[in-house]
Amino acid sequence: MDRAKLIIGNQTHELDIIKGTEGELAIDITNLRNDTGYITSDTGYKSTGATRSAITFLDGEKGVLRYRGYPIEQLAENSTFLEVAYLIIYGELPSPVELENFTNGITRHTLIHEDMKKFYEGYPEKAHPMGVLASMISALSTFYPDDHNTNLDPEKVDLTIRRLIAKSATIAAWSYRKSQGFPIMYPQNRYSYCANFLHMMFALPTEEYDVNPTVVRALNTILILHADHEQNCSTSTVRIAGSSHASLYAAISSGVCALWGPLHGGANQEVIDMLKKIQAQGGDVKKMVEKAKDKDSDFRLMGFGHRVYKNFDPRAKIIKKVSDELLSELGVDDPLLDIAKSLEEVALNDSYFIDRKLYPNVDFYSGILYRAIGIPTEMFTVMFALGRLPGWIAQWKEMRDNNEPISRPRQIYIGETKRDYVKIGDRG
Ligand code: ACO
């Protein structure tokens, strides 16, 4: 095995080099503190590998994304969200029987306990659906206390996984209905996962919901594209929360909260707000680009840049194509799409963005697609969470199956050194 040498003063320490199946390299520092008294410092974990994972491979320089070895382009073209969910969670594409059982298991658990319905009455009318989703998923643990200490009994874990995927869609759709003052729609077992979600979002109580296969296909694609993305902010949160052996519901709820922020999953909502602002100000995209470049302003071009993709985001390419197709098929003429296109063109030709390798990410076009489907802006990040659910679950499962230790980073303390307490009357 190759070794790395670390020289501190006159001491040389040898460290193992770990090589991944795609040739990725890491220096194993697990015993560094014990052996040397030193820790490493890496705020934001830009050079830290927190785990060894067999779920998702991505190469940010080449714009490659694969789930369990399968290229995202092939899965987006040929698969469904539930099939991809199975692949990500269990490691292999399902046989027809396995897929049928998985799908039926999810379909059978879409109802949520009637008592949970009462919670919706307590939220303020304008409650953000991400807050509702996080708290309702956390609340599921109180309705299924047996799922808590599953001790990785595979059958119980599988049941919790099915409950989570099924009920999260119902919780999400109902949070939208409530925010609009509309009656909730119960799930219909005859529909596919995506069709059922659209039914719960948009059906009128008096009419049969008219399922549009193009919309169902687009929704499947966008959920597939979001299904996992290795050790990002929310996924790391799920693994860290789960590493204390908190329940899967609690770990996922933490992930939803982490996803909410505008630098992560909240960016898709911010993109639309930004495009609307440009529209309201007369459509001057150059002004917005200049503002994003101005170091005196903390404004960033939403939907641009990515921690790992420094060439292009392969998901953005697929989503752009799917949203173009959907818009033309539905005959939607969205002025925000024109603004998005001009903004992209201006930014991609600007040396500030070129030099920093800032390209449109998946969120840049996902909002346009959601708008075309009729999903309101506040629900965008919730849609991201529904898509990311299989990834979070798979990462939690991998972490528990591998018996990973509780996560507990260290720090370099830079505060005051020891000083004595001064009574309040003696302070100046
Ligand atoms: N607009 C303007 N400048 C930007 C942008 C942007 N969107 N993104 C990065 N920069 C600049 C930074 O100011 C910095 O400039 P400097 O070197 O002159 O100081 C340089 O590019 C590098 O930026 P970092 O913040 O170091 O890059 P990092 O990898 O930490 O951040 C991030 C990545 C958070 C995604 C960032 O690009 C960003 O804030 N983008 C906008 C929000 C967004 O779209 N988030 C969605 C991410 S995708 C997802 O979560 C699914």
CSV table of C-alpha atoms and ligand atoms in Angstrom, one decimal:
chain,number,residue,atom,x,y,z
A,1,MET,CA,0.0,0.0,0.0
A,2,ASP,CA,1.3,3.5,-0.8
A,3,ARG,CA,2.1,5.7,2.1
A,4,ALA,CA,2.2,9.5,2.6
A,5,LYS,CA,4.9,11.1,4.7
A,6,LEU,CA,4.1,13.9,7.1
A,7,ILE,CA,7.1,15.7,8.6
A,8,ILE,CA,6.5,17.7,11.8
A,9,GLY,CA,9.7,19.2,13.1
A,10,ASN,CA,12.2,16.3,13.1
A,11,GLN,CA,9.6,13.6,13.2
A,12,THR,CA,8.3,11.8,10.1
A,13,HIS,CA,4.9,10.1,10.3
A,14,GLU,CA,3.7,7.6,7.7
A,15,LEU,CA,0.1,7.7,6.8
A,16,ASP,CA,-1.9,5.2,4.7
A,17,ILE,CA,-3.2,6.3,1.3
A,18,ILE,CA,-6.7,5.2,0.5
A,19,LYS,CA,-7.7,4.7,-3.2
A,20,GLY,CA,-11.3,4.6,-4.3
A,21,THR,CA,-12.6,2.4,-7.1
A,22,GLU,CA,-12.6,5.5,-9.5
A,23,GLY,CA,-9.0,6.3,-8.5
A,24,GLU,CA,-9.9,9.0,-5.9
A,25,LEU,CA,-7.1,9.4,-3.4
A,26,ALA,CA,-7.1,10.2,0.3
A,27,ILE,CA,-4.6,10.3,3.1
A,28,ASP,CA,-5.9,8.4,6.1
A,29,ILE,CA,-5.5,10.7,9.2
A,30,THR,CA,-7.8,8.7,11.5
A,31,ASN,CA,-5.0,8.2,14.1
A,32,LEU,CA,-3.3,11.5,13.5
A,33,ARG,CA,-4.2,13.1,16.8
A,34,ASN,CA,-3.4,10.0,18.8
A,35,ASP,CA,0.0,9.6,17.1
A,36,THR,CA,1.1,13.2,16.8
A,37,GLY,CA,-1.1,15.4,18.9
A,38,TYR,CA,-2.1,17.4,15.8
A,39,ILE,CA,-5.5,17.7,14.1
A,40,THR,CA,-6.1,18.9,10.6
A,41,SER,CA,-7.9,22.2,10.0
A,42,ASP,CA,-10.4,22.4,7.1
A,43,THR,CA,-13.4,24.7,7.7
A,44,GLY,CA,-16.3,23.8,5.4
A,45,TYR,CA,-14.7,20.3,4.9
A,46,LYS,CA,-13.4,21.3,1.4
A,47,SER,CA,-10.6,18.7,1.6
A,48,THR,CA,-12.1,16.2,4.1
A,49,GLY,CA,-13.4,12.8,3.2
A,50,ALA,CA,-15.9,12.0,6.0
A,51,THR,CA,-16.6,8.5,4.9
A,52,ARG,CA,-16.1,5.8,2.3
A,53,SER,CA,-19.3,5.4,0.3
A,54,ALA,CA,-20.5,3.1,-2.4
A,55,ILE,CA,-23.6,5.1,-3.4
A,56,THR,CA,-22.8,8.0,-5.6
A,57,PHE,CA,-19.7,8.9,-7.7
A,58,LEU,CA,-19.2,12.4,-9.0
A,59,ASP,CA,-16.3,14.0,-10.8
A,60,GLY,CA,-16.8,17.8,-10.6
A,61,GLU,CA,-14.1,18.6,-13.1
A,62,LYS,CA,-15.5,16.3,-15.8
A,63,GLY,CA,-19.2,16.8,-14.9
A,64,VAL,CA,-19.8,13.1,-14.1
A,65,LEU,CA,-22.6,11.9,-11.8
A,66,ARG,CA,-23.4,8.2,-11.3
A,67,TYR,CA,-25.7,6.4,-8.8
A,68,ARG,CA,-24.3,2.9,-7.9
A,69,GLY,CA,-22.2,3.1,-11.1
A,70,TYR,CA,-25.1,4.0,-13.5
A,71,PRO,CA,-24.7,7.4,-15.3
A,72,ILE,CA,-27.3,9.9,-14.4
A,73,GLU,CA,-28.1,10.5,-18.1
A,74,GLN,CA,-29.2,6.9,-18.6
A,75,LEU,CA,-31.3,6.8,-15.4
A,76,ALA,CA,-33.0,10.1,-16.2
A,77,GLU,CA,-33.8,8.8,-19.7
A,78,ASN,CA,-35.0,5.3,-18.9
A,79,SER,CA,-35.9,4.9,-15.3
A,80,THR,CA,-38.6,6.0,-12.8
A,81,PHE,CA,-38.1,7.7,-9.5
A,82,LEU,CA,-39.0,4.7,-7.4
A,83,GLU,CA,-36.8,2.4,-9.4
A,84,VAL,CA,-33.9,4.8,-8.8
A,85,ALA,CA,-34.8,5.0,-5.1
A,86,TYR,CA,-34.6,1.2,-4.9
A,87,LEU,CA,-31.2,1.3,-6.7
A,88,ILE,CA,-29.8,3.9,-4.4
A,89,ILE,CA,-31.0,2.4,-1.2
A,90,TYR,CA,-30.4,-1.3,-1.9
A,91,GLY,CA,-27.4,-1.0,-4.3
A,92,GLU,CA,-28.8,-2.9,-7.4
A,93,LEU,CA,-31.5,-2.3,-9.9
A,94,PRO,CA,-34.6,-4.2,-8.8
A,95,SER,CA,-35.9,-7.3,-10.5
A,96,PRO,CA,-39.5,-6.8,-11.7
A,97,VAL,CA,-40.8,-8.6,-8.6
A,98,GLU,CA,-38.6,-6.5,-6.3
A,99,LEU,CA,-39.8,-3.3,-7.9
A,100,GLU,CA,-43.4,-4.4,-7.7
A,101,ASN,CA,-43.0,-5.2,-4.0
A,102,PHE,CA,-41.2,-1.9,-3.3
A,103,THR,CA,-43.8,0.1,-5.2
A,104,ASN,CA,-46.7,-1.7,-3.5
A,105,GLY,CA,-45.1,-1.2,-0.1
A,106,ILE,CA,-44.9,2.6,-0.7
A,107,THR,CA,-48.4,2.8,-2.2
A,108,ARG,CA,-49.8,1.0,0.9
A,109,HIS,CA,-48.3,3.6,3.3
A,110,THR,CA,-49.3,6.9,1.7
A,111,LEU,CA,-52.0,7.6,4.3
A,112,ILE,CA,-50.9,9.6,7.3
A,113,HIS,CA,-52.5,9.1,10.7
A,114,GLU,CA,-55.7,11.2,11.0
A,115,ASP,CA,-54.4,12.8,14.3
A,116,MET,CA,-51.5,14.2,12.3
A,117,LYS,CA,-54.0,16.1,10.2
A,118,LYS,CA,-54.8,18.2,13.3
A,119,PHE,CA,-51.2,19.6,13.3
A,120,TYR,CA,-51.9,21.4,10.0
A,121,GLU,CA,-54.5,23.5,11.8
A,122,GLY,CA,-51.9,24.8,14.2
A,123,TYR,CA,-49.4,26.1,11.7
A,124,PRO,CA,-49.8,29.8,10.7
A,125,GLU,CA,-51.4,30.3,7.3
A,126,LYS,CA,-48.1,31.4,5.7
A,127,ALA,CA,-46.0,28.7,7.3
A,128,HIS,CA,-43.1,27.7,5.0
A,129,PRO,CA,-43.7,24.2,3.7
A,130,MET,CA,-40.1,23.2,4.5
A,131,GLY,CA,-40.8,24.0,8.2
A,132,VAL,CA,-44.0,21.9,8.0
A,133,LEU,CA,-42.2,19.1,6.3
A,134,ALA,CA,-39.3,19.0,8.8
A,135,SER,CA,-41.6,19.0,11.8
A,136,MET,CA,-44.1,16.5,10.4
A,137,ILE,CA,-41.4,14.1,9.5
A,138,SER,CA,-40.0,14.4,13.0
A,139,ALA,CA,-43.5,13.9,14.4
A,140,LEU,CA,-43.8,10.6,12.5
A,141,SER,CA,-41.4,9.2,15.0
A,142,THR,CA,-44.0,9.8,17.7
A,143,PHE,CA,-46.6,7.9,15.8
A,144,TYR,CA,-44.2,5.0,15.0
A,145,PRO,CA,-42.2,4.7,18.2
A,146,ASP,CA,-41.4,1.0,17.4
A,147,ASP,CA,-39.4,2.3,14.4
A,148,HIS,CA,-37.0,4.1,16.8
A,149,ASN,CA,-34.8,1.5,18.0
A,150,THR,CA,-34.9,-0.7,15.0
A,151,ASN,CA,-31.4,-2.0,15.9
A,152,LEU,CA,-31.1,-2.5,12.2
A,153,ASP,CA,-33.6,-5.3,12.1
A,154,PRO,CA,-33.8,-5.3,8.2
A,155,GLU,CA,-37.6,-5.8,8.1
A,156,LYS,CA,-38.3,-2.9,10.4
A,157,VAL,CA,-35.8,-0.7,8.6
A,158,ASP,CA,-37.5,-1.5,5.3
A,159,LEU,CA,-40.9,-0.7,6.7
A,160,THR,CA,-39.6,2.7,8.0
A,161,ILE,CA,-38.1,3.4,4.6
A,162,ARG,CA,-41.4,2.7,2.8
A,163,ARG,CA,-43.3,4.8,5.4
A,164,LEU,CA,-40.9,7.7,4.9
A,165,ILE,CA,-41.0,7.8,1.1
A,166,ALA,CA,-44.8,7.3,1.0
A,167,LYS,CA,-45.8,9.7,3.8
A,168,SER,CA,-43.4,12.5,3.0
A,169,ALA,CA,-45.2,13.0,-0.4
A,170,THR,CA,-48.6,13.2,1.4
A,171,ILE,CA,-47.2,15.5,4.1
A,172,ALA,CA,-45.7,17.8,1.4
A,173,ALA,CA,-48.8,17.9,-0.8
A,174,TRP,CA,-51.1,18.6,2.2
A,175,SER,CA,-48.9,21.4,3.4
A,176,TYR,CA,-49.5,23.1,0.0
A,177,ARG,CA,-53.3,22.5,0.1
A,178,LYS,CA,-53.5,23.9,3.6
A,179,SER,CA,-51.4,27.0,2.7
A,180,GLN,CA,-54.0,27.7,-0.1
A,181,GLY,CA,-57.0,27.0,2.2
A,182,PHE,CA,-57.9,24.1,0.0
A,183,PRO,CA,-59.3,20.8,1.3
A,184,ILE,CA,-56.7,18.1,1.5
A,185,MET,CA,-56.9,15.3,-1.1
A,186,TYR,CA,-56.4,11.7,0.2
A,187,PRO,CA,-53.9,9.6,-1.8
A,188,GLN,CA,-55.2,7.3,-4.5
A,189,ASN,CA,-53.5,3.9,-4.6
A,190,ARG,CA,-54.3,3.4,-8.3
A,191,TYR,CA,-51.8,6.1,-9.3
A,192,SER,CA,-48.0,5.9,-9.7
A,193,TYR,CA,-45.9,7.8,-7.1
A,194,CYS,CA,-45.6,10.9,-9.2
A,195,ALA,CA,-49.2,10.9,-10.5
A,196,ASN,CA,-50.4,10.4,-6.9
A,197,PHE,CA,-48.4,13.4,-5.8
A,198,LEU,CA,-49.8,15.6,-8.6
A,199,HIS,CA,-53.3,14.3,-7.7
A,200,MET,CA,-52.8,15.3,-4.0
A,201,MET,CA,-51.5,18.7,-5.0
A,202,PHE,CA,-53.9,19.7,-7.7
A,203,ALA,CA,-57.1,17.6,-7.9
A,204,LEU,CA,-60.4,19.1,-7.3
A,205,PRO,CA,-62.6,17.2,-4.8
A,206,THR,CA,-65.4,17.1,-7.3
A,207,GLU,CA,-63.5,15.9,-10.3
A,208,GLU,CA,-61.3,13.0,-11.4
A,209,TYR,CA,-57.7,14.3,-11.7
A,210,ASP,CA,-56.5,14.4,-15.3
A,211,VAL,CA,-53.1,12.8,-15.2
A,212,ASN,CA,-50.8,14.3,-17.9
A,213,PRO,CA,-48.1,11.7,-18.8
A,214,THR,CA,-45.6,14.4,-19.9
A,215,VAL,CA,-45.9,16.1,-16.6
A,216,VAL,CA,-45.5,12.8,-14.8
A,217,ARG,CA,-42.4,12.0,-16.8
A,218,ALA,CA,-40.9,15.4,-16.2
A,219,LEU,CA,-41.5,15.0,-12.4
A,220,ASN,CA,-39.9,11.6,-12.4
A,221,THR,CA,-36.9,13.1,-14.2
A,222,ILE,CA,-36.4,16.0,-11.8
A,223,LEU,CA,-36.8,13.7,-8.8
A,224,ILE,CA,-34.2,11.3,-10.2
A,225,LEU,CA,-31.8,14.1,-10.8
A,226,HIS,CA,-32.0,15.1,-7.1
A,227,ALA,CA,-32.0,11.6,-5.7
A,228,ASP,CA,-28.4,11.7,-4.3
A,229,HIS,CA,-25.3,13.8,-4.4
A,230,GLU,CA,-22.9,12.2,-2.0
A,231,GLN,CA,-21.6,14.1,1.0
A,232,ASN,CA,-23.3,17.5,0.6
A,233,CYS,CA,-24.5,19.7,3.4
A,234,SER,CA,-27.9,18.0,4.0
A,235,THR,CA,-26.6,14.5,3.5
A,236,SER,CA,-23.7,15.0,5.9
A,237,THR,CA,-26.3,16.4,8.3
A,238,VAL,CA,-28.3,13.2,8.0
A,239,ARG,CA,-25.3,11.0,8.6
A,240,ILE,CA,-24.1,13.1,11.5
A,241,ALA,CA,-27.5,13.2,13.2
A,242,GLY,CA,-28.0,9.5,12.5
A,243,SER,CA,-24.5,8.7,13.9
A,244,SER,CA,-25.9,9.3,17.4
A,245,HIS,CA,-28.4,6.5,16.6
A,246,ALA,CA,-31.2,9.0,16.6
A,247,SER,CA,-34.2,7.5,14.7
A,248,LEU,CA,-34.3,7.6,10.9
A,249,TYR,CA,-37.2,10.1,11.1
A,250,ALA,CA,-35.1,12.4,13.2
A,251,ALA,CA,-32.1,12.1,11.0
A,252,ILE,CA,-34.1,12.9,7.8
A,253,SER,CA,-35.9,15.8,9.5
A,254,SER,CA,-32.4,17.3,10.2
A,255,GLY,CA,-31.5,16.8,6.6
A,256,VAL,CA,-34.7,18.7,5.5
A,257,CYS,CA,-33.7,21.6,7.8
A,258,ALA,CA,-30.1,21.7,6.3
A,259,LEU,CA,-31.5,21.6,2.8
A,260,TRP,CA,-33.7,24.6,3.4
A,261,GLY,CA,-30.9,27.3,3.3
A,262,PRO,CA,-30.5,29.5,0.2
A,263,LEU,CA,-26.9,28.2,-0.4
A,264,HIS,CA,-28.2,24.7,-0.7
A,265,GLY,CA,-31.7,23.5,-1.6
A,266,GLY,CA,-33.3,26.9,-1.1
A,267,ALA,CA,-31.5,28.2,-4.1
A,268,ASN,CA,-34.2,27.1,-6.5
A,269,GLN,CA,-36.7,29.4,-4.8
A,270,GLU,CA,-34.1,32.2,-4.7
A,271,VAL,CA,-33.5,31.8,-8.5
A,272,ILE,CA,-37.2,32.5,-9.3
A,273,ASP,CA,-37.3,35.4,-6.9
A,274,MET,CA,-34.2,36.8,-8.6
A,275,LEU,CA,-35.6,36.4,-12.1
A,276,LYS,CA,-38.9,38.1,-10.9
A,277,LYS,CA,-36.8,41.0,-9.5
A,278,ILE,CA,-35.0,41.4,-12.8
A,279,GLN,CA,-38.4,41.3,-14.7
A,280,ALA,CA,-39.8,43.9,-12.3
A,281,GLN,CA,-36.8,46.2,-12.9
A,282,GLY,CA,-37.3,46.1,-16.6
A,283,GLY,CA,-35.3,42.9,-17.5
A,284,ASP,CA,-31.8,44.3,-17.3
A,285,VAL,CA,-29.8,41.1,-16.6
A,286,LYS,CA,-26.4,42.9,-16.9
A,287,LYS,CA,-27.2,45.0,-13.8
A,288,MET,CA,-27.8,41.8,-11.8
A,289,VAL,CA,-24.5,40.3,-13.1
A,290,GLU,CA,-22.6,43.5,-12.1
A,291,LYS,CA,-24.2,43.3,-8.7
A,292,ALA,CA,-23.1,39.7,-8.3
A,293,LYS,CA,-19.5,40.6,-9.2
A,294,ASP,CA,-19.4,43.6,-6.8
A,295,LYS,CA,-17.4,42.5,-3.7
A,296,ASP,CA,-19.1,45.3,-1.6
A,297,SER,CA,-22.4,43.5,-2.1
A,298,ASP,CA,-23.0,40.1,-0.6
A,299,PHE,CA,-25.4,39.3,-3.5
A,300,ARG,CA,-24.7,36.1,-5.5
A,301,LEU,CA,-26.2,35.0,-8.8
A,302,MET,CA,-28.6,32.4,-7.5
A,303,GLY,CA,-28.3,29.1,-9.4
A,304,PHE,CA,-24.7,29.7,-10.3
A,305,GLY,CA,-21.7,28.0,-8.9
A,306,HIS,CA,-21.2,24.7,-7.2
A,307,ARG,CA,-18.9,23.4,-4.5
A,308,VAL,CA,-17.8,20.4,-6.6
A,309,TYR,CA,-18.9,21.0,-10.2
A,310,LYS,CA,-16.2,23.3,-11.7
A,311,ASN,CA,-17.0,22.6,-15.4
A,312,PHE,CA,-20.7,22.0,-15.7
A,313,ASP,CA,-23.4,20.4,-13.6
A,314,PRO,CA,-24.6,17.4,-15.6
A,315,ARG,CA,-28.0,17.6,-14.0
A,316,ALA,CA,-28.5,21.2,-15.3
A,317,LYS,CA,-27.9,20.0,-18.8
A,318,ILE,CA,-30.7,17.3,-18.5
A,319,ILE,CA,-33.1,19.6,-16.7
A,320,LYS,CA,-32.7,22.4,-19.3
A,321,LYS,CA,-33.6,19.9,-22.0
A,322,VAL,CA,-36.6,18.5,-20.1
A,323,SER,CA,-37.9,21.9,-19.2
A,324,ASP,CA,-37.6,23.1,-22.8
A,325,GLU,CA,-39.6,20.0,-24.0
A,326,LEU,CA,-42.2,20.4,-21.3
A,327,LEU,CA,-42.8,24.1,-21.9
A,328,SER,CA,-43.2,23.5,-25.7
A,329,GLU,CA,-45.5,20.5,-25.2
A,330,LEU,CA,-47.7,22.4,-22.6
A,331,GLY,CA,-47.6,25.5,-24.7
A,332,VAL,CA,-46.3,27.5,-21.7
A,333,ASP,CA,-44.7,30.9,-22.6
A,334,ASP,CA,-42.8,31.9,-19.5
A,335,PRO,CA,-41.1,35.3,-19.6
A,336,LEU,CA,-38.9,34.3,-16.7
A,337,LEU,CA,-37.4,31.6,-19.0
A,338,ASP,CA,-36.3,34.2,-21.5
A,339,ILE,CA,-34.7,36.2,-18.7
A,340,ALA,CA,-33.0,33.1,-17.4
A,341,LYS,CA,-31.6,32.4,-20.9
A,342,SER,CA,-30.2,35.9,-21.3
A,343,LEU,CA,-28.8,35.9,-17.7
A,344,GLU,CA,-27.0,32.6,-18.5
A,345,GLU,CA,-25.6,34.0,-21.7
A,346,VAL,CA,-24.3,37.1,-20.1
A,347,ALA,CA,-22.8,35.3,-17.1
A,348,LEU,CA,-21.2,32.6,-19.2
A,349,ASN,CA,-19.3,35.1,-21.3
A,350,ASP,CA,-18.1,37.2,-18.3
A,351,SER,CA,-14.5,36.7,-17.2
A,352,TYR,CA,-15.6,36.9,-13.5
A,353,PHE,CA,-17.7,33.8,-13.9
A,354,ILE,CA,-15.3,32.1,-16.4
A,355,ASP,CA,-12.3,32.6,-14.1
A,356,ARG,CA,-14.1,31.2,-11.1
A,357,LYS,CA,-15.6,28.4,-13.0
A,358,LEU,CA,-19.2,29.4,-12.1
A,359,TYR,CA,-21.8,27.6,-14.2
A,360,PRO,CA,-25.5,27.2,-13.9
A,361,ASN,CA,-26.3,24.4,-11.4
A,362,VAL,CA,-29.3,22.1,-11.2
A,363,ASP,CA,-31.4,24.8,-9.4
A,364,PHE,CA,-31.1,27.3,-12.2
A,365,TYR,CA,-33.6,25.5,-14.4
A,366,SER,CA,-35.5,23.4,-11.9
A,367,GLY,CA,-37.7,26.4,-10.9
A,368,ILE,CA,-38.8,27.0,-14.5
A,369,LEU,CA,-39.8,23.3,-14.7
A,370,TYR,CA,-41.7,23.4,-11.4
A,371,ARG,CA,-43.5,26.6,-12.5
A,372,ALA,CA,-44.6,24.9,-15.7
A,373,ILE,CA,-46.0,22.0,-13.7
A,374,GLY,CA,-47.9,24.5,-11.5
A,375,ILE,CA,-45.9,24.0,-8.4
A,376,PRO,CA,-45.6,27.2,-6.4
A,377,THR,CA,-42.3,28.8,-5.5
A,378,GLU,CA,-42.5,28.0,-1.8
A,379,MET,CA,-42.8,24.3,-2.6
A,380,PHE,CA,-39.6,24.1,-4.7
A,381,THR,CA,-37.3,23.2,-1.9
A,382,VAL,CA,-39.8,20.7,-0.7
A,383,MET,CA,-39.7,19.0,-4.1
A,384,PHE,CA,-35.9,18.9,-3.8
A,385,ALA,CA,-36.4,17.2,-0.4
A,386,LEU,CA,-38.8,14.6,-1.8
A,387,GLY,CA,-36.2,13.8,-4.5
A,388,ARG,CA,-33.3,13.7,-2.1
A,389,LEU,CA,-35.1,11.4,0.3
A,390,PRO,CA,-33.8,8.1,-1.2
A,391,GLY,CA,-30.2,9.5,-1.1
A,392,TRP,CA,-30.5,10.5,2.6
A,393,ILE,CA,-32.0,7.1,3.5
A,394,ALA,CA,-29.3,5.2,1.6
A,395,GLN,CA,-26.5,7.3,3.2
A,396,TRP,CA,-28.1,6.8,6.7
A,397,LYS,CA,-28.4,3.0,6.0
A,398,GLU,CA,-24.8,2.8,4.8
A,399,MET,CA,-23.5,4.7,7.8
A,400,ARG,CA,-25.4,2.4,10.2
A,401,ASP,CA,-24.6,-0.8,8.3
A,402,ASN,CA,-20.9,0.1,8.4
A,403,ASN,CA,-21.2,0.7,12.1
A,404,GLU,CA,-19.6,4.1,11.7
A,405,PRO,CA,-18.7,5.9,15.0
A,406,ILE,CA,-20.6,8.9,16.3
A,407,SER,CA,-19.5,12.0,14.3
A,408,ARG,CA,-17.5,14.5,16.4
A,409,PRO,CA,-15.2,16.9,14.7
A,410,ARG,CA,-12.5,18.8,16.6
A,411,GLN,CA,-11.6,22.5,16.5
A,412,ILE,CA,-8.8,24.9,17.0
A,413,TYR,CA,-9.8,27.1,19.9
A,414,ILE,CA,-9.1,30.8,19.2
A,415,GLY,CA,-11.0,32.4,22.1
A,416,GLU,CA,-9.8,34.0,25.4
A,417,THR,CA,-7.4,32.1,27.5
A,418,LYS,CA,-8.3,31.5,31.2
A,419,ARG,CA,-9.5,34.6,33.1
A,420,ASP,CA,-11.3,35.1,36.4
A,421,TYR,CA,-15.0,35.9,36.9
A,422,VAL,CA,-15.7,39.6,37.9
A,423,LYS,CA,-18.8,40.2,39.9
A,424,ILE,CA,-21.4,42.4,38.1
A,425,GLY,CA,-20.9,45.4,40.6
A,426,ASP,CA,-17.2,45.4,40.0
A,427,ARG,CA,-17.4,45.6,36.2
A,428,GLY,CA,-16.6,48.9,34.6
B,1,ACO,N1,-22.4,34.6,-7.8
B,1,ACO,C1,-21.3,35.4,-7.7
B,1,ACO,N2,-20.1,35.0,-7.2
B,1,ACO,C2,-20.0,33.8,-6.8
B,1,ACO,C3,-21.1,32.9,-6.9
B,1,ACO,C4,-22.3,33.3,-7.4
B,1,ACO,N3,-23.4,32.5,-7.5
B,1,ACO,N4,-20.7,31.7,-6.4
B,1,ACO,C5,-19.4,31.8,-6.1
B,1,ACO,N5,-19.0,33.1,-6.3
B,1,ACO,C6,-17.6,33.6,-6.2
B,1,ACO,C7,-17.3,33.9,-4.7
B,1,ACO,O1,-17.6,35.2,-4.3
B,1,ACO,C8,-15.8,33.6,-4.7
B,1,ACO,O2,-15.2,34.7,-5.3
B,1,ACO,P1,-13.7,35.2,-4.8
B,1,ACO,O3,-12.8,34.1,-5.1
B,1,ACO,O4,-13.5,36.4,-5.6
B,1,ACO,O5,-13.9,35.4,-3.3
B,1,ACO,C9,-15.6,32.5,-5.7
B,1,ACO,O6,-16.7,32.6,-6.6
B,1,ACO,C10,-15.6,31.1,-5.1
B,1,ACO,O7,-16.8,31.0,-4.3
B,1,ACO,P2,-17.0,30.1,-3.0
B,1,ACO,O8,-18.0,30.6,-2.1
B,1,ACO,O9,-15.6,29.9,-2.4
B,1,ACO,O10,-17.4,28.7,-3.6
B,1,ACO,P3,-18.0,27.5,-2.7
B,1,ACO,O11,-17.7,26.3,-3.4
B,1,ACO,O12,-17.7,27.7,-1.3
B,1,ACO,O13,-19.6,27.8,-2.9
B,1,ACO,C11,-21.8,27.8,-3.7
B,1,ACO,C12,-20.5,27.1,-3.7
B,1,ACO,C13,-22.3,27.9,-2.2
B,1,ACO,C14,-22.9,26.9,-4.4
B,1,ACO,C15,-21.8,29.2,-4.3
B,1,ACO,O14,-21.3,29.1,-5.7
B,1,ACO,C16,-23.1,29.9,-4.2
B,1,ACO,O15,-23.4,30.6,-3.2
B,1,ACO,N6,-24.0,29.9,-5.3
B,1,ACO,C17,-25.2,30.5,-5.3
B,1,ACO,C18,-26.2,29.7,-4.5
B,1,ACO,C19,-26.7,28.4,-5.3
B,1,ACO,O16,-27.0,28.4,-6.4
B,1,ACO,N7,-26.7,27.3,-4.5
B,1,ACO,C20,-27.1,26.0,-5.1
B,1,ACO,C21,-26.0,25.1,-5.1
B,1,ACO,S1,-26.5,23.6,-5.9
B,1,ACO,C22,-27.4,22.7,-4.8
B,1,ACO,O17,-27.3,22.9,-3.6
B,1,ACO,C23,-28.2,21.7,-5.4
